[in-house]
Amino acid sequence: MIFHDDFGKFDIAVVKTLLSSFANFSIGSRGKLNNGFIAEIIFIDAGSQTRPVIKVMNSGQIINLGINRELYIEEVL
């Protein structure tokens, strides 16, 4: 939200550093998707840190949230 909704209100270098530090802690984390499925974060692209690549737990399907824009992580577990 800080990066997109409040763009221009904060120093972009500070925001990028903050997002980068979150990314290091997020790989391996699990989250609930907006469709109810549980997924594990398996990769975070430096250019799209808020839209990681995930693995859906029940099917093993790999989804790039940077491409699949209708899905998003609703809750971190």
Backbone atoms as SQL, in Angstrom:
CREATE TABLE atoms (id INTEGER PRIMARY KEY, chain TEXT, resi INTEGER, resn TEXT, atom TEXT, x REAL, y REAL, z REAL);
INSERT INTO atoms VALUES
  (1, 'A', 1, 'MET', 'N', 0.829, -1.185, 0.000),
  (2, 'A', 1, 'MET', 'CA', 0.000, 0.000, 0.000),
  (3, 'A', 1, 'MET', 'C', 0.871, 1.245, 0.000),
  (4, 'A', 2, 'ILE', 'N', 1.952, 1.214, 0.776),
  (5, 'A', 2, 'ILE', 'CA', 2.853, 2.367, 0.810),
  (6, 'A', 2, 'ILE', 'C', 3.442, 2.606, -0.573),
  (7, 'A', 3, 'PHE', 'N', 3.833, 1.529, -1.240),
  (8, 'A', 3, 'PHE', 'CA', 4.496, 1.644, -2.536),
  (9, 'A', 3, 'PHE', 'C', 3.539, 2.128, -3.621),
  (10, 'A', 4, 'HIS', 'N', 2.298, 1.655, -3.607),
  (11, 'A', 4, 'HIS', 'CA', 1.366, 1.983, -4.681),
  (12, 'A', 4, 'HIS', 'C', 0.384, 3.087, -4.316),
  (13, 'A', 5, 'ASP', 'N', -0.312, 2.978, -3.211),
  (14, 'A', 5, 'ASP', 'CA', -1.357, 3.932, -2.846),
  (15, 'A', 5, 'ASP', 'C', -0.798, 5.285, -2.398),
  (16, 'A', 6, 'ASP', 'N', 0.323, 5.251, -1.722),
  (17, 'A', 6, 'ASP', 'CA', 0.899, 6.485, -1.196),
  (18, 'A', 6, 'ASP', 'C', 2.135, 6.906, -1.982),
  (19, 'A', 7, 'PHE', 'N', 2.187, 6.543, -3.267),
  (20, 'A', 7, 'PHE', 'CA', 3.345, 6.863, -4.102),
  (21, 'A', 7, 'PHE', 'C', 3.595, 8.367, -4.081),
  (22, 'A', 8, 'GLY', 'N', 4.834, 8.736, -3.836),
  (23, 'A', 8, 'GLY', 'CA', 5.216, 10.134, -3.804),
  (24, 'A', 8, 'GLY', 'C', 5.193, 10.743, -2.417),
  (25, 'A', 9, 'LYS', 'N', 4.592, 10.076, -1.449),
  (26, 'A', 9, 'LYS', 'CA', 4.525, 10.613, -0.090),
  (27, 'A', 9, 'LYS', 'C', 5.765, 10.255, 0.725),
  (28, 'A', 10, 'PHE', 'N', 6.484, 9.204, 0.288),
  (29, 'A', 10, 'PHE', 'CA', 7.656, 8.734, 1.019),
  (30, 'A', 10, 'PHE', 'C', 8.860, 8.689, 0.091),
  (31, 'A', 11, 'ASP', 'N', 10.053, 8.736, 0.664),
  (32, 'A', 11, 'ASP', 'CA', 11.285, 8.598, -0.105),
  (33, 'A', 11, 'ASP', 'C', 11.314, 7.202, -0.719),
  (34, 'A', 12, 'ILE', 'N', 11.354, 7.132, -2.047),
  (35, 'A', 12, 'ILE', 'CA', 11.271, 5.859, -2.751),
  (36, 'A', 12, 'ILE', 'C', 12.429, 4.925, -2.394),
  (37, 'A', 13, 'ALA', 'N', 13.609, 5.453, -2.136),
  (38, 'A', 13, 'ALA', 'CA', 14.752, 4.617, -1.759),
  (39, 'A', 13, 'ALA', 'C', 14.493, 3.932, -0.422),
  (40, 'A', 14, 'VAL', 'N', 13.889, 4.638, 0.503),
  (41, 'A', 14, 'VAL', 'CA', 13.568, 4.064, 1.814),
  (42, 'A', 14, 'VAL', 'C', 12.496, 2.989, 1.669),
  (43, 'A', 15, 'VAL', 'N', 11.482, 3.254, 0.853),
  (44, 'A', 15, 'VAL', 'CA', 10.406, 2.285, 0.633),
  (45, 'A', 15, 'VAL', 'C', 10.966, 1.015, -0.004),
  (46, 'A', 16, 'LYS', 'N', 11.851, 1.151, -0.998),
  (47, 'A', 16, 'LYS', 'CA', 12.450, -0.019, -1.649),
  (48, 'A', 16, 'LYS', 'C', 13.296, -0.819, -0.666),
  (49, 'A', 17, 'THR', 'N', 14.027, -0.153, 0.193),
  (50, 'A', 17, 'THR', 'CA', 14.832, -0.846, 1.207),
  (51, 'A', 17, 'THR', 'C', 13.925, -1.596, 2.174),
  (52, 'A', 18, 'LEU', 'N', 12.855, -0.977, 2.589),
  (53, 'A', 18, 'LEU', 'CA', 11.888, -1.620, 3.482),
  (54, 'A', 18, 'LEU', 'C', 11.283, -2.859, 2.825),
  (55, 'A', 19, 'LEU', 'N', 10.849, -2.740, 1.576),
  (56, 'A', 19, 'LEU', 'CA', 10.283, -3.882, 0.859),
  (57, 'A', 19, 'LEU', 'C', 11.304, -4.996, 0.692),
  (58, 'A', 20, 'SER', 'N', 12.538, -4.629, 0.431),
  (59, 'A', 20, 'SER', 'CA', 13.600, -5.624, 0.260),
  (60, 'A', 20, 'SER', 'C', 13.836, -6.398, 1.549),
  (61, 'A', 21, 'SER', 'N', 13.802, -5.730, 2.687),
  (62, 'A', 21, 'SER', 'CA', 14.018, -6.421, 3.955),
  (63, 'A', 21, 'SER', 'C', 12.856, -7.361, 4.261),
  (64, 'A', 22, 'PHE', 'N', 11.631, -6.984, 3.892),
  (65, 'A', 22, 'PHE', 'CA', 10.490, -7.877, 4.059),
  (66, 'A', 22, 'PHE', 'C', 10.627, -9.098, 3.173),
  (67, 'A', 23, 'ALA', 'N', 11.119, -8.900, 1.974),
  (68, 'A', 23, 'ALA', 'CA', 11.257, -9.997, 1.015),
  (69, 'A', 23, 'ALA', 'C', 12.174, -11.085, 1.556),
  (70, 'A', 24, 'ASN', 'N', 13.230, -10.715, 2.232),
  (71, 'A', 24, 'ASN', 'CA', 14.159, -11.704, 2.775),
  (72, 'A', 24, 'ASN', 'C', 13.499, -12.596, 3.823),
  (73, 'A', 25, 'PHE', 'N', 12.531, -12.075, 4.529),
  (74, 'A', 25, 'PHE', 'CA', 11.865, -12.837, 5.567),
  (75, 'A', 25, 'PHE', 'C', 10.639, -13.591, 5.057),
  (76, 'A', 26, 'SER', 'N', 10.195, -13.305, 3.847),
  (77, 'A', 26, 'SER', 'CA', 8.946, -13.859, 3.354),
  (78, 'A', 26, 'SER', 'C', 9.075, -15.196, 2.635),
  (79, 'A', 27, 'ILE', 'N', 10.232, -15.501, 2.048),
  (80, 'A', 27, 'ILE', 'CA', 10.372, -16.765, 1.334),
  (81, 'A', 27, 'ILE', 'C', 10.182, -17.911, 2.322),
  (82, 'A', 28, 'GLY', 'N', 9.326, -18.853, 1.946),
  (83, 'A', 28, 'GLY', 'CA', 8.990, -19.966, 2.821),
  (84, 'A', 28, 'GLY', 'C', 7.762, -19.712, 3.675),
  (85, 'A', 29, 'SER', 'N', 7.321, -18.461, 3.723),
  (86, 'A', 29, 'SER', 'CA', 6.106, -18.141, 4.482),
  (87, 'A', 29, 'SER', 'C', 4.889, -18.675, 3.753),
  (88, 'A', 30, 'ARG', 'N', 3.849, -18.924, 4.512),
  (89, 'A', 30, 'ARG', 'CA', 2.591, -19.385, 3.934),
  (90, 'A', 30, 'ARG', 'C', 1.543, -18.304, 4.084),
  (91, 'A', 31, 'GLY', 'N', 0.641, -18.313, 3.146),
  (92, 'A', 31, 'GLY', 'CA', -0.432, -17.337, 3.190),
  (93, 'A', 31, 'GLY', 'C', -1.709, -17.898, 2.605),
  (94, 'A', 32, 'LYS', 'N', -2.801, -17.267, 2.965),
  (95, 'A', 32, 'LYS', 'CA', -4.109, -17.635, 2.437),
  (96, 'A', 32, 'LYS', 'C', -4.406, -16.710, 1.267),
  (97, 'A', 33, 'LEU', 'N', -4.746, -17.290, 0.129),
  (98, 'A', 33, 'LEU', 'CA', -5.080, -16.515, -1.050),
  (99, 'A', 33, 'LEU', 'C', -6.526, -16.050, -0.994),
  (100, 'A', 34, 'ASN', 'N', -6.857, -15.068, -1.805),
  (101, 'A', 34, 'ASN', 'CA', -8.220, -14.556, -1.832),
  (102, 'A', 34, 'ASN', 'C', -9.232, -15.588, -2.330),
  (103, 'A', 35, 'ASN', 'N', -8.765, -16.691, -2.933),
  (104, 'A', 35, 'ASN', 'CA', -9.673, -17.759, -3.350),
  (105, 'A', 35, 'ASN', 'C', -9.802, -18.862, -2.294),
  (106, 'A', 36, 'GLY', 'N', -9.161, -18.662, -1.123),
  (107, 'A', 36, 'GLY', 'CA', -9.269, -19.601, -0.017),
  (108, 'A', 36, 'GLY', 'C', -8.153, -20.630, 0.060),
  (109, 'A', 37, 'PHE', 'N', -7.372, -20.797, -1.010),
  (110, 'A', 37, 'PHE', 'CA', -6.277, -21.765, -0.992),
  (111, 'A', 37, 'PHE', 'C', -5.110, -21.268, -0.153),
  (112, 'A', 38, 'ILE', 'N', -4.341, -22.204, 0.389),
  (113, 'A', 38, 'ILE', 'CA', -3.127, -21.893, 1.145),
  (114, 'A', 38, 'ILE', 'C', -1.945, -22.082, 0.205),
  (115, 'A', 39, 'ALA', 'N', -0.995, -21.161, 0.245),
  (116, 'A', 39, 'ALA', 'CA', 0.165, -21.217, -0.637),
  (117, 'A', 39, 'ALA', 'C', 1.428, -20.841, 0.125),
  (118, 'A', 40, 'GLU', 'N', 2.555, -21.293, -0.400),
  (119, 'A', 40, 'GLU', 'CA', 3.871, -20.970, 0.157),
  (120, 'A', 40, 'GLU', 'C', 4.598, -20.055, -0.821),
  (121, 'A', 41, 'ILE', 'N', 5.212, -19.011, -0.291),
  (122, 'A', 41, 'ILE', 'CA', 6.004, -18.110, -1.127),
  (123, 'A', 41, 'ILE', 'C', 7.320, -18.807, -1.446),
  (124, 'A', 42, 'ILE', 'N', 7.612, -18.955, -2.750),
  (125, 'A', 42, 'ILE', 'CA', 8.837, -19.662, -3.134),
  (126, 'A', 42, 'ILE', 'C', 9.862, -18.764, -3.827),
  (127, 'A', 43, 'PHE', 'N', 9.437, -17.607, -4.340),
  (128, 'A', 43, 'PHE', 'CA', 10.379, -16.699, -5.004),
  (129, 'A', 43, 'PHE', 'C', 9.809, -15.298, -4.985),
  (130, 'A', 44, 'ILE', 'N', 10.678, -14.319, -4.781),
  (131, 'A', 44, 'ILE', 'CA', 10.273, -12.920, -4.827),
  (132, 'A', 44, 'ILE', 'C', 11.174, -12.197, -5.802),
  (133, 'A', 45, 'ASP', 'N', 10.586, -11.687, -6.874),
  (134, 'A', 45, 'ASP', 'CA', 11.308, -10.931, -7.884),
  (135, 'A', 45, 'ASP', 'C', 11.590, -9.537, -7.336),
  (136, 'A', 46, 'ALA', 'N', 12.817, -9.075, -7.465),
  (137, 'A', 46, 'ALA', 'CA', 13.188, -7.761, -6.941),
  (138, 'A', 46, 'ALA', 'C', 12.363, -6.647, -7.570),
  (139, 'A', 47, 'GLY', 'N', 11.898, -6.840, -8.792),
  (140, 'A', 47, 'GLY', 'CA', 11.109, -5.815, -9.462),
  (141, 'A', 47, 'GLY', 'C', 9.628, -5.848, -9.122),
  (142, 'A', 48, 'SER', 'N', 9.192, -6.891, -8.420),
  (143, 'A', 48, 'SER', 'CA', 7.774, -7.044, -8.080),
  (144, 'A', 48, 'SER', 'C', 7.657, -7.721, -6.723),
  (145, 'A', 49, 'GLN', 'N', 8.172, -7.067, -5.702),
  (146, 'A', 49, 'GLN', 'CA', 8.285, -7.672, -4.381),
  (147, 'A', 49, 'GLN', 'C', 6.950, -7.926, -3.700),
  (148, 'A', 50, 'THR', 'N', 5.920, -7.238, -4.101),
  (149, 'A', 50, 'THR', 'CA', 4.618, -7.443, -3.480),
  (150, 'A', 50, 'THR', 'C', 3.776, -8.475, -4.224),
  (151, 'A', 51, 'ARG', 'N', 4.309, -9.038, -5.312),
  (152, 'A', 51, 'ARG', 'CA', 3.598, -10.039, -6.114),
  (153, 'A', 51, 'ARG', 'C', 4.514, -11.237, -6.330),
  (154, 'A', 52, 'PRO', 'N', 4.734, -12.072, -5.303),
  (155, 'A', 52, 'PRO', 'CA', 5.699, -13.173, -5.392),
  (156, 'A', 52, 'PRO', 'C', 5.213, -14.359, -6.225),
  (157, 'A', 53, 'VAL', 'N', 6.105, -15.302, -6.430),
  (158, 'A', 53, 'VAL', 'CA', 5.764, -16.585, -7.024),
  (159, 'A', 53, 'VAL', 'C', 5.418, -17.507, -5.861),
  (160, 'A', 54, 'ILE', 'N', 4.306, -18.205, -5.979),
  (161, 'A', 54, 'ILE', 'CA', 3.819, -19.045, -4.888),
  (162, 'A', 54, 'ILE', 'C', 3.593, -20.472, -5.360),
  (163, 'A', 55, 'LYS', 'N', 3.535, -21.382, -4.400),
  (164, 'A', 55, 'LYS', 'CA', 3.193, -22.779, -4.673),
  (165, 'A', 55, 'LYS', 'C', 1.944, -23.095, -3.863),
  (166, 'A', 56, 'VAL', 'N', 0.867, -23.459, -4.563),
  (167, 'A', 56, 'VAL', 'CA', -0.396, -23.804, -3.901),
  (168, 'A', 56, 'VAL', 'C', -0.210, -25.149, -3.203),
  (169, 'A', 57, 'MET', 'N', -0.555, -25.212, -1.932),
  (170, 'A', 57, 'MET', 'CA', -0.249, -26.375, -1.105),
  (171, 'A', 57, 'MET', 'C', -1.002, -27.640, -1.526),
  (172, 'A', 58, 'ASN', 'N', -2.267, -27.558, -1.844),
  (173, 'A', 58, 'ASN', 'CA', -3.025, -28.788, -2.114),
  (174, 'A', 58, 'ASN', 'C', -2.801, -29.348, -3.519),
  (175, 'A', 59, 'SER', 'N', -2.375, -28.495, -4.468),
  (176, 'A', 59, 'SER', 'CA', -2.200, -28.969, -5.844),
  (177, 'A', 59, 'SER', 'C', -0.753, -28.961, -6.319),
  (178, 'A', 60, 'GLY', 'N', 0.105, -28.212, -5.633),
  (179, 'A', 60, 'GLY', 'CA', 1.491, -28.082, -6.072),
  (180, 'A', 60, 'GLY', 'C', 1.662, -27.115, -7.232),
  (181, 'A', 61, 'GLN', 'N', 0.579, -26.470, -7.645),
  (182, 'A', 61, 'GLN', 'CA', 0.619, -25.527, -8.759),
  (183, 'A', 61, 'GLN', 'C', 1.491, -24.322, -8.413),
  (184, 'A', 62, 'ILE', 'N', 2.334, -23.917, -9.351),
  (185, 'A', 62, 'ILE', 'CA', 3.183, -22.735, -9.190),
  (186, 'A', 62, 'ILE', 'C', 2.486, -21.573, -9.898),
  (187, 'A', 63, 'ILE', 'N', 2.326, -20.464, -9.186),
  (188, 'A', 63, 'ILE', 'CA', 1.648, -19.294, -9.741),
  (189, 'A', 63, 'ILE', 'C', 2.505, -18.058, -9.509),
  (190, 'A', 64, 'ASN', 'N', 2.704, -17.295, -10.568),
  (191, 'A', 64, 'ASN', 'CA', 3.395, -16.016, -10.467),
  (192, 'A', 64, 'ASN', 'C', 2.326, -14.942, -10.279),
  (193, 'A', 65, 'LEU', 'N', 2.244, -14.389, -9.075),
  (194, 'A', 65, 'LEU', 'CA', 1.224, -13.385, -8.789),
  (195, 'A', 65, 'LEU', 'C', 1.469, -12.080, -9.539),
  (196, 'A', 66, 'GLY', 'N', 2.686, -11.889, -10.036),
  (197, 'A', 66, 'GLY', 'CA', 2.973, -10.721, -10.863),
  (198, 'A', 66, 'GLY', 'C', 2.275, -10.800, -12.202),
  (199, 'A', 67, 'ILE', 'N', 1.998, -12.005, -12.665),
  (200, 'A', 67, 'ILE', 'CA', 1.298, -12.214, -13.937),
  (201, 'A', 67, 'ILE', 'C', -0.184, -12.470, -13.694),
  (202, 'A', 68, 'ASN', 'N', -0.481, -13.295, -12.708),
  (203, 'A', 68, 'ASN', 'CA', -1.865, -13.653, -12.375),
  (204, 'A', 68, 'ASN', 'C', -2.403, -12.605, -11.400),
  (205, 'A', 69, 'ARG', 'N', -2.933, -11.516, -11.927),
  (206, 'A', 69, 'ARG', 'CA', -3.308, -10.358, -11.118),
  (207, 'A', 69, 'ARG', 'C', -4.621, -10.526, -10.351),
  (208, 'A', 70, 'GLU', 'N', -5.442, -11.533, -10.696),
  (209, 'A', 70, 'GLU', 'CA', -6.709, -11.688, -9.977),
  (210, 'A', 70, 'GLU', 'C', -6.528, -12.381, -8.631),
  (211, 'A', 71, 'LEU', 'N', -5.373, -13.006, -8.423),
  (212, 'A', 71, 'LEU', 'CA', -5.078, -13.634, -7.133),
  (213, 'A', 71, 'LEU', 'C', -4.150, -12.743, -6.316),
  (214, 'A', 72, 'TYR', 'N', -4.314, -12.792, -5.005),
  (215, 'A', 72, 'TYR', 'CA', -3.414, -12.076, -4.112),
  (216, 'A', 72, 'TYR', 'C', -3.419, -12.749, -2.747),
  (217, 'A', 73, 'ILE', 'N', -2.386, -12.487, -1.965),
  (218, 'A', 73, 'ILE', 'CA', -2.293, -13.047, -0.612),
  (219, 'A', 73, 'ILE', 'C', -3.148, -12.178, 0.291),
  (220, 'A', 74, 'GLU', 'N', -4.150, -12.800, 0.861),
  (221, 'A', 74, 'GLU', 'CA', -5.112, -12.105, 1.698),
  (222, 'A', 74, 'GLU', 'C', -4.663, -12.055, 3.158),
  (223, 'A', 75, 'GLU', 'N', -3.954, -13.113, 3.591),
  (224, 'A', 75, 'GLU', 'CA', -3.562, -13.224, 4.992),
  (225, 'A', 75, 'GLU', 'C', -2.275, -14.023, 5.084),
  (226, 'A', 76, 'VAL', 'N', -1.329, -13.552, 5.868),
  (227, 'A', 76, 'VAL', 'CA', -0.094, -14.304, 6.134),
  (228, 'A', 76, 'VAL', 'C', -0.358, -15.224, 7.311),
  (229, 'A', 77, 'LEU', 'N', 0.011, -16.479, 7.161),
  (230, 'A', 77, 'LEU', 'CA', -0.244, -17.470, 8.215),
  (231, 'A', 77, 'LEU', 'C', 0.987, -17.732, 9.049);
